[in-house]
Tab-separated table of N, CA, C and O in Angstrom:
chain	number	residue	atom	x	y	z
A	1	UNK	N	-9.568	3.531	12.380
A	1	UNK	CA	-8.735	2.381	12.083
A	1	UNK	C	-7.274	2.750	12.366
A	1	UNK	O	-6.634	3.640	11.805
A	2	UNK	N	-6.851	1.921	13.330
A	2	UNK	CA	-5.117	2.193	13.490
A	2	UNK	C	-4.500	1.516	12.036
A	2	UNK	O	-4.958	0.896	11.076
A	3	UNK	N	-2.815	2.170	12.610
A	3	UNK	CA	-1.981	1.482	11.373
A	3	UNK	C	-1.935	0.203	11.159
A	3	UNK	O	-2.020	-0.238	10.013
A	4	UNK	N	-1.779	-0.658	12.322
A	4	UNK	CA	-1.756	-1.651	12.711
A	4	UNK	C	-3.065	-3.051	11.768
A	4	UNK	O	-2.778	-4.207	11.458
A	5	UNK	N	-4.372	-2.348	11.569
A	5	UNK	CA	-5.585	-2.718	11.349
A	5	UNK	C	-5.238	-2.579	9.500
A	5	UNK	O	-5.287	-3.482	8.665
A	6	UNK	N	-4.800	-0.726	9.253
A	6	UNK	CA	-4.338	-0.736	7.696
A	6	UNK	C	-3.748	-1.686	6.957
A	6	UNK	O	-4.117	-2.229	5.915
A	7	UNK	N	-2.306	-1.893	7.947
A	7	UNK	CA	-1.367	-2.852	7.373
A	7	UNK	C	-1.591	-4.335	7.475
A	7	UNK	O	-0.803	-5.074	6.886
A	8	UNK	N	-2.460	-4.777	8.077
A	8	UNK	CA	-3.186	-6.261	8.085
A	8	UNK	C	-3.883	-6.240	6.682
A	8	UNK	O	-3.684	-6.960	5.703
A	9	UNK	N	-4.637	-5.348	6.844
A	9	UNK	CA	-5.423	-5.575	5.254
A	9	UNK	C	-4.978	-5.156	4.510
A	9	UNK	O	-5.711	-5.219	3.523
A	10	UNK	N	-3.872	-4.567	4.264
A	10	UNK	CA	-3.182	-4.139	2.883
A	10	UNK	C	-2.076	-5.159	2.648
A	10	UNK	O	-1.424	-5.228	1.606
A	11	UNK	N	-1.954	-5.800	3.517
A	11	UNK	CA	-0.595	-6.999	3.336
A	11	UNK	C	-1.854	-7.994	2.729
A	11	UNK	O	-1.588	-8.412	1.602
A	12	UNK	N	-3.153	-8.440	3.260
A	12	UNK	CA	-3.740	-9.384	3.172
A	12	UNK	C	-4.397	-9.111	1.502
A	12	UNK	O	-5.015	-10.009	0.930
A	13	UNK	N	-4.153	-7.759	0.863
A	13	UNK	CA	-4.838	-7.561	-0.134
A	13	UNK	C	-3.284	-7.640	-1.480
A	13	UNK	O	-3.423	-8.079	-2.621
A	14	UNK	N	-2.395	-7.277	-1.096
A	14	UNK	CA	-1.354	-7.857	-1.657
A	14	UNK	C	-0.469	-9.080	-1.629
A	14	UNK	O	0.443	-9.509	-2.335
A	15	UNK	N	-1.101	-9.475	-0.528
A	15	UNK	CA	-0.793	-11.219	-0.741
A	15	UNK	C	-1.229	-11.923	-1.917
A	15	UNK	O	-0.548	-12.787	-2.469
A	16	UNK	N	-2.629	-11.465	-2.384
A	16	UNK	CA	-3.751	-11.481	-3.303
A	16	UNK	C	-2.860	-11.113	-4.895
A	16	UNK	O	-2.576	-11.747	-5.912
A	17	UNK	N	-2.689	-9.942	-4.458
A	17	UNK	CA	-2.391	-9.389	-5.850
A	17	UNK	C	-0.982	-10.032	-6.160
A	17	UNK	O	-0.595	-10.120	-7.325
A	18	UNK	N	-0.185	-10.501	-5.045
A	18	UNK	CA	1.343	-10.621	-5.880
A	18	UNK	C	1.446	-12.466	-5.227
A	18	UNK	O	2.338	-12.988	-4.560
A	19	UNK	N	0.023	-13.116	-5.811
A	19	UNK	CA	0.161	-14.497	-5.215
A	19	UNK	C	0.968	-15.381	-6.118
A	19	UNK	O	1.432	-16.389	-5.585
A	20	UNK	N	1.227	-15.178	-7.436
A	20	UNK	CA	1.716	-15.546	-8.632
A	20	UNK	C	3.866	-15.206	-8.184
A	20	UNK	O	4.786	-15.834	-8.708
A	21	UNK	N	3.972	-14.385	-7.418
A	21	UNK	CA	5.902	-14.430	-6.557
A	21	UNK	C	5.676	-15.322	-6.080
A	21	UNK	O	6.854	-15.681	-6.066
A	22	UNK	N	5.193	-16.096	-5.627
A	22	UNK	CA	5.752	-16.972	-4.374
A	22	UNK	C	5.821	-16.424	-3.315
A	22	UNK	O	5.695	-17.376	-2.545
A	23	UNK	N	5.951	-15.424	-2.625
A	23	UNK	CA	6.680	-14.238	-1.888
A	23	UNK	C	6.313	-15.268	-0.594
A	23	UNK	O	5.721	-16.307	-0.886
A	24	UNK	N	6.666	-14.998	0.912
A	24	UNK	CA	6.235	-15.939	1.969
A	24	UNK	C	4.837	-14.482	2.170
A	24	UNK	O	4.682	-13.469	1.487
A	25	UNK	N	4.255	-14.856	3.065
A	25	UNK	CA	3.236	-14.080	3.377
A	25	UNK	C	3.710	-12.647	4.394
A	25	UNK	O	3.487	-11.442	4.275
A	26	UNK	N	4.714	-13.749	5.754
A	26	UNK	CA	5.283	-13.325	6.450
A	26	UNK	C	6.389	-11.868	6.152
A	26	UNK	O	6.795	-11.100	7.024
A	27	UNK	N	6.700	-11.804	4.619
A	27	UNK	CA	8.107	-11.253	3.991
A	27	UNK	C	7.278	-9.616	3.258
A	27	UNK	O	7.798	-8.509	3.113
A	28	UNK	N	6.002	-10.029	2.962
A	28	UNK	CA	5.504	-8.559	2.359
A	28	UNK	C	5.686	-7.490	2.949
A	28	UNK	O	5.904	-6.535	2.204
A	29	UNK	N	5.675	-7.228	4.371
A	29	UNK	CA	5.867	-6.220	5.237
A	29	UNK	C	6.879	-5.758	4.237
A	29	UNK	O	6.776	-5.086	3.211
A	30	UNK	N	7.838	-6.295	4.817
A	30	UNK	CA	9.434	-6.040	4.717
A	30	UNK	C	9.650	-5.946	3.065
A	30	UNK	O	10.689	-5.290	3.143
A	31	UNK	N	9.556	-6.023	2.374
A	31	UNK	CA	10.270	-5.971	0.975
A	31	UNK	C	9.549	-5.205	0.088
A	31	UNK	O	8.352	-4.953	0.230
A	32	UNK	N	10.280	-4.802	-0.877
A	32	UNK	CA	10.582	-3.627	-1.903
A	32	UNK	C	9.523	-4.420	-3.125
A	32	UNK	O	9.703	-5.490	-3.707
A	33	UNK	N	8.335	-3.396	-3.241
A	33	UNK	CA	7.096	-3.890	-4.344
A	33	UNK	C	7.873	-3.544	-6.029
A	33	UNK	O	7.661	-4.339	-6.945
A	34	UNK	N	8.720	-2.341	-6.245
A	34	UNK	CA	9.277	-2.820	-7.406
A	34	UNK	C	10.556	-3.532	-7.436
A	34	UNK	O	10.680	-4.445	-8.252
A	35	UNK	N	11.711	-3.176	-6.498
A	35	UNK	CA	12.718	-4.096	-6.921
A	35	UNK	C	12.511	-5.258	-6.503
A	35	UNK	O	13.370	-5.946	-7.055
A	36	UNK	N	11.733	-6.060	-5.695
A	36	UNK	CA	11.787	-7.089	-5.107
A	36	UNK	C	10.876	-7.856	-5.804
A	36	UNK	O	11.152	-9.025	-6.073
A	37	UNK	N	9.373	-7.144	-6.274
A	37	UNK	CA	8.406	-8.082	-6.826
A	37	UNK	C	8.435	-7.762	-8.405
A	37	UNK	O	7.993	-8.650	-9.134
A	38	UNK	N	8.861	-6.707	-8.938
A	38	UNK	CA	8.597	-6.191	-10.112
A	38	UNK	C	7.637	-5.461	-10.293
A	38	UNK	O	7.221	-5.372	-11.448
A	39	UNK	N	6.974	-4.706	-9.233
A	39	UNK	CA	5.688	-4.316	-9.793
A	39	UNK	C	5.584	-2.928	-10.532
A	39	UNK	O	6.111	-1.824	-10.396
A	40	UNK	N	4.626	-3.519	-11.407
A	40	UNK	CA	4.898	-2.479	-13.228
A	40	UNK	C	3.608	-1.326	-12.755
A	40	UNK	O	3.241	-0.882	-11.667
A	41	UNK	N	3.113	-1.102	-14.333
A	41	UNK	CA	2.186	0.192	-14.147
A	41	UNK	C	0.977	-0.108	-13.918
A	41	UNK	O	0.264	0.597	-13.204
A	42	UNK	N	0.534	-1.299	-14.544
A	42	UNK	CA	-0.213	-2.014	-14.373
A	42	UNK	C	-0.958	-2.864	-13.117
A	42	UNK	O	-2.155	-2.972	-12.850
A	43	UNK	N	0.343	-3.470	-12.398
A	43	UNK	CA	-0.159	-3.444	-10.769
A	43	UNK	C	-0.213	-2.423	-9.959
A	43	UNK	O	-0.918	-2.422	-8.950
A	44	UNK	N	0.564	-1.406	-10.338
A	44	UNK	CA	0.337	-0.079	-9.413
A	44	UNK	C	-1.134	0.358	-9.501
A	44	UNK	O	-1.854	0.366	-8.502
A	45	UNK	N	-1.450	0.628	-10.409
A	45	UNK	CA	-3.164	1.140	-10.695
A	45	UNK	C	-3.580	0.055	-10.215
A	45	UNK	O	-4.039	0.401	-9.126
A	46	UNK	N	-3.711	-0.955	-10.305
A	46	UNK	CA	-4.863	-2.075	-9.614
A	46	UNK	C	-4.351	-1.968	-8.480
A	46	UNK	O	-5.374	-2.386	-7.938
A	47	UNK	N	-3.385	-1.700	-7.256
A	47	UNK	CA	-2.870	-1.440	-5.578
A	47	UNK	C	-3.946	0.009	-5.828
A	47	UNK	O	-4.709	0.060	-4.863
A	48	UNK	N	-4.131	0.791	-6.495
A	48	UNK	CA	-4.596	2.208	-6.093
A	48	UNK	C	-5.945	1.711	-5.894
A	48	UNK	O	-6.589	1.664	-4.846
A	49	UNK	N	-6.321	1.293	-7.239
A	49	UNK	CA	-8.039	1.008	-7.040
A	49	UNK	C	-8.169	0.085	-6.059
A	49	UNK	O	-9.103	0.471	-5.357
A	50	UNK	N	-7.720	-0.948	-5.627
A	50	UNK	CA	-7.959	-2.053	-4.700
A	50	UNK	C	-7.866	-1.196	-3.292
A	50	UNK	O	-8.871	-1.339	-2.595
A	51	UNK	N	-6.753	-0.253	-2.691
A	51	UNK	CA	-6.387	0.368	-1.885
A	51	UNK	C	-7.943	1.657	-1.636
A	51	UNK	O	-8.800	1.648	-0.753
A	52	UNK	N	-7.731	2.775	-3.013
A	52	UNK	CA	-9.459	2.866	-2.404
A	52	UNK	C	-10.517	2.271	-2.398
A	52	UNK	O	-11.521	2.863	-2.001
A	53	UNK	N	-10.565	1.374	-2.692
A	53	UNK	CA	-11.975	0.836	-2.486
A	53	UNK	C	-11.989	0.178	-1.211
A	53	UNK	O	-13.084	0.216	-0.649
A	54	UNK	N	-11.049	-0.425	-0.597
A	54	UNK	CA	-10.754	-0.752	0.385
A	54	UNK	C	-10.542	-0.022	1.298
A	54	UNK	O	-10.833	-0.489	2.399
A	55	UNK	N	-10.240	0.718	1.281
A	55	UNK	CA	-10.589	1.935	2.870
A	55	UNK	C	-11.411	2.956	2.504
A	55	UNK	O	-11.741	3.702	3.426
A	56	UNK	N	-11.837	3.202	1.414
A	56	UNK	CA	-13.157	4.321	0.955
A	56	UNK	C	-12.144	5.505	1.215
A	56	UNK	O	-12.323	6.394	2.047
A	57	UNK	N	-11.039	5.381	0.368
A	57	UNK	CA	-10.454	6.811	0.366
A	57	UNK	C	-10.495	7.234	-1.091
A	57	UNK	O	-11.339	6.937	-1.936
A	58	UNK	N	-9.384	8.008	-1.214
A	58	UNK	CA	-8.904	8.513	-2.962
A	58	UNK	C	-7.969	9.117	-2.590
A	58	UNK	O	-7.872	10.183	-1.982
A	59	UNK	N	-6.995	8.170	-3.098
A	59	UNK	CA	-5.272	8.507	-2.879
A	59	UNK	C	-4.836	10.516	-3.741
A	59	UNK	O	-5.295	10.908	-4.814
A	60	UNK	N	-4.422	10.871	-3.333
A	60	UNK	CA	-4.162	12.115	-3.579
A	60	UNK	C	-3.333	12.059	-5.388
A	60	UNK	O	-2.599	11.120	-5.698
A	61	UNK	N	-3.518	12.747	-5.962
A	61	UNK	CA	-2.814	13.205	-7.164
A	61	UNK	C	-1.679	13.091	-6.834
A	61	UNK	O	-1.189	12.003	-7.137
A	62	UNK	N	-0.706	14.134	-6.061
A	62	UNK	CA	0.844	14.325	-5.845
A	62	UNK	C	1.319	12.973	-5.236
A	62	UNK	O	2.458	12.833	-4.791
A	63	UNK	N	0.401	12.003	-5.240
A	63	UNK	CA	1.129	10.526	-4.349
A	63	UNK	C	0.983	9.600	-5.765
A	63	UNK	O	1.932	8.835	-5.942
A	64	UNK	N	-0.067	9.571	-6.780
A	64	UNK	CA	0.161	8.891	-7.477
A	64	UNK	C	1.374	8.421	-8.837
A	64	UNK	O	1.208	8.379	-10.056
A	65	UNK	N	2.409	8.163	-8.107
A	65	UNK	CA	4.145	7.665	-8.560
A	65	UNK	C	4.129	6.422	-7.640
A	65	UNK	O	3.622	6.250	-6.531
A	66	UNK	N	4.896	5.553	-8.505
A	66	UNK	CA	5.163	4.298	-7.773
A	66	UNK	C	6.174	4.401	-6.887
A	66	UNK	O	6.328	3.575	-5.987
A	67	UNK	N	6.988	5.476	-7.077
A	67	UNK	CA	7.747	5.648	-5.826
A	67	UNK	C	7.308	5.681	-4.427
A	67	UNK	O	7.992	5.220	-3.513
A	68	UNK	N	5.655	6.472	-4.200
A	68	UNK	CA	5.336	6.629	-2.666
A	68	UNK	C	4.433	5.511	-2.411
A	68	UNK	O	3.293	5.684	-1.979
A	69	UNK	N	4.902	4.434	-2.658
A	69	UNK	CA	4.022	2.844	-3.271
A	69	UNK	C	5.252	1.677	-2.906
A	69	UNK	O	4.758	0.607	-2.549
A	70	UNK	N	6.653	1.694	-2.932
A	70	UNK	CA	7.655	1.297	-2.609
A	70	UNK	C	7.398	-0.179	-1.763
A	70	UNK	O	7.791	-1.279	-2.153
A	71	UNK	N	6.754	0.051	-0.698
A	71	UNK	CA	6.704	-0.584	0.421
A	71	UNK	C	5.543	-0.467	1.271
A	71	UNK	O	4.636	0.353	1.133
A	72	UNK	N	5.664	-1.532	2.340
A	72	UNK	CA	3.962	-1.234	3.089
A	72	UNK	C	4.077	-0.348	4.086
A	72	UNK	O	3.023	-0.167	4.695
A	73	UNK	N	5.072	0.315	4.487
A	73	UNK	CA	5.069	1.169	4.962
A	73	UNK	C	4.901	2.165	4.749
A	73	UNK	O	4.521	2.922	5.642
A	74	UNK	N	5.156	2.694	3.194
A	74	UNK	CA	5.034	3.771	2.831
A	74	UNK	C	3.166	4.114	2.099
A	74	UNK	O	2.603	5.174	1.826
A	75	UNK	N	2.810	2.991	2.023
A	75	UNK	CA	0.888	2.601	1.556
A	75	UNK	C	0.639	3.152	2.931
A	75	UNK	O	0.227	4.312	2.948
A	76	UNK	N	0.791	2.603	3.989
A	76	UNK	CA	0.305	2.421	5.189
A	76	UNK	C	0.160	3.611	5.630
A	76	UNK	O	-0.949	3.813	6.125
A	77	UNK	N	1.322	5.025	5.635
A	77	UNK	CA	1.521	5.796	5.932
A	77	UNK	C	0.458	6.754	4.998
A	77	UNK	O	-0.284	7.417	5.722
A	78	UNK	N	0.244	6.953	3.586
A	78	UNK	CA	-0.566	7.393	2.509
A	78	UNK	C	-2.309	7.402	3.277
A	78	UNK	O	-3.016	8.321	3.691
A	79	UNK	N	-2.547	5.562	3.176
A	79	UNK	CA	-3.764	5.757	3.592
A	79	UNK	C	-4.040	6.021	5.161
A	79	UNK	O	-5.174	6.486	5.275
A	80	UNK	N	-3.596	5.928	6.022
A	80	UNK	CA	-3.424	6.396	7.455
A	80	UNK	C	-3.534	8.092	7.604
A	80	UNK	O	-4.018	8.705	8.556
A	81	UNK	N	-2.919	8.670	6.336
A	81	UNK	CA	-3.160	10.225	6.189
A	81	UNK	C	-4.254	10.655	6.020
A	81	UNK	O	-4.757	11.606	6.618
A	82	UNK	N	-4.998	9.634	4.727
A	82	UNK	CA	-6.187	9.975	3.621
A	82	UNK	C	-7.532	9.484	4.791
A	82	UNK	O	-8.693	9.774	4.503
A	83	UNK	N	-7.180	8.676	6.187
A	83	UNK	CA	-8.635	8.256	6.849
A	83	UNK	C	-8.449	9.215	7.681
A	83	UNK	O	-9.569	9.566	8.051
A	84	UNK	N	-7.575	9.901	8.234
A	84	UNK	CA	-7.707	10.956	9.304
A	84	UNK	C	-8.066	12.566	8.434
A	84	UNK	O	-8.214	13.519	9.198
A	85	UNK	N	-8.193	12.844	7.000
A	85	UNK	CA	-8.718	13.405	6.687
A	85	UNK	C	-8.560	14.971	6.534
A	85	UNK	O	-9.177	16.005	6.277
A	86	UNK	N	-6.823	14.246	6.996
A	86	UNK	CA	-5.691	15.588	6.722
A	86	UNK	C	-4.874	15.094	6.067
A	86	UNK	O	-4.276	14.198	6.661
A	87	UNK	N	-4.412	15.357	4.607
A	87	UNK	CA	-2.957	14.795	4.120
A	87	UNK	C	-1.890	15.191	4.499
A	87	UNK	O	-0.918	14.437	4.453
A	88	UNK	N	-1.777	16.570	5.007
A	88	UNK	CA	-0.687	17.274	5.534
A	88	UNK	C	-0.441	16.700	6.914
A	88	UNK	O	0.721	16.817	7.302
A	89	UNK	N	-0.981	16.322	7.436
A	89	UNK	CA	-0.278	16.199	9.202
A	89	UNK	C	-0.468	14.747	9.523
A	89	UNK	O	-1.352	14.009	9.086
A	90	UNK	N	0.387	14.487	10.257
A	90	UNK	CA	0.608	12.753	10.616
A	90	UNK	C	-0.416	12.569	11.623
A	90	UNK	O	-0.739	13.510	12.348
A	91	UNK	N	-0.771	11.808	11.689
A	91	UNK	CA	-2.449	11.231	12.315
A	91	UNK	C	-1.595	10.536	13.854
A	91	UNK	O	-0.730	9.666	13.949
A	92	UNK	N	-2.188	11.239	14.739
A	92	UNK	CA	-1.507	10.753	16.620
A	92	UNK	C	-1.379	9.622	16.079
A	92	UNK	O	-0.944	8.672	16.730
């Protein structure tokens, strides 16, 4: 699965989860999941579980902070690590 394929379904699975903002659909890419949406401790753990179950990974210990959760770029980048099956090295 490219990044490209990740970030379709992880935008399409947080469209879901943060349908109660208003947010445009178009705008999730781009914007900040706590300063922008508020998201607490509570949606973070439901993005983790929704996130593995959804690509059949298990997000690493040292990633679970809402900081490396920020944005879809920074999810995108996490699980893009966790399907190539190296956390250490960036996937071609």
């Amino acid at each position: 699965m490219n990044r490209t394929e990740i970030k379709n379904k992880l935008i399409d699975k947080l469209a879901i989860l943060f349908e109660n903002t208003n947010i445009d659909y178009d705008l999730l890419e781009y914007i900040d999941l706590i300063d922008d949406l508020g998201m607490d401790s509570i949606t973070f753990i439901t993005i983790i579980v929704e996130i593995e179950a959804l690509f059949g990974i298990i997000v690493p210990d040292e990633k679970l902070q809402m900081d490396y959760f920020k944005n879809v770029c920074d999810i995108v980048e996490i699980v893009a690590k966790e399907l190539a099956g190296n956390s250490g090295k960036e996937e071609a």
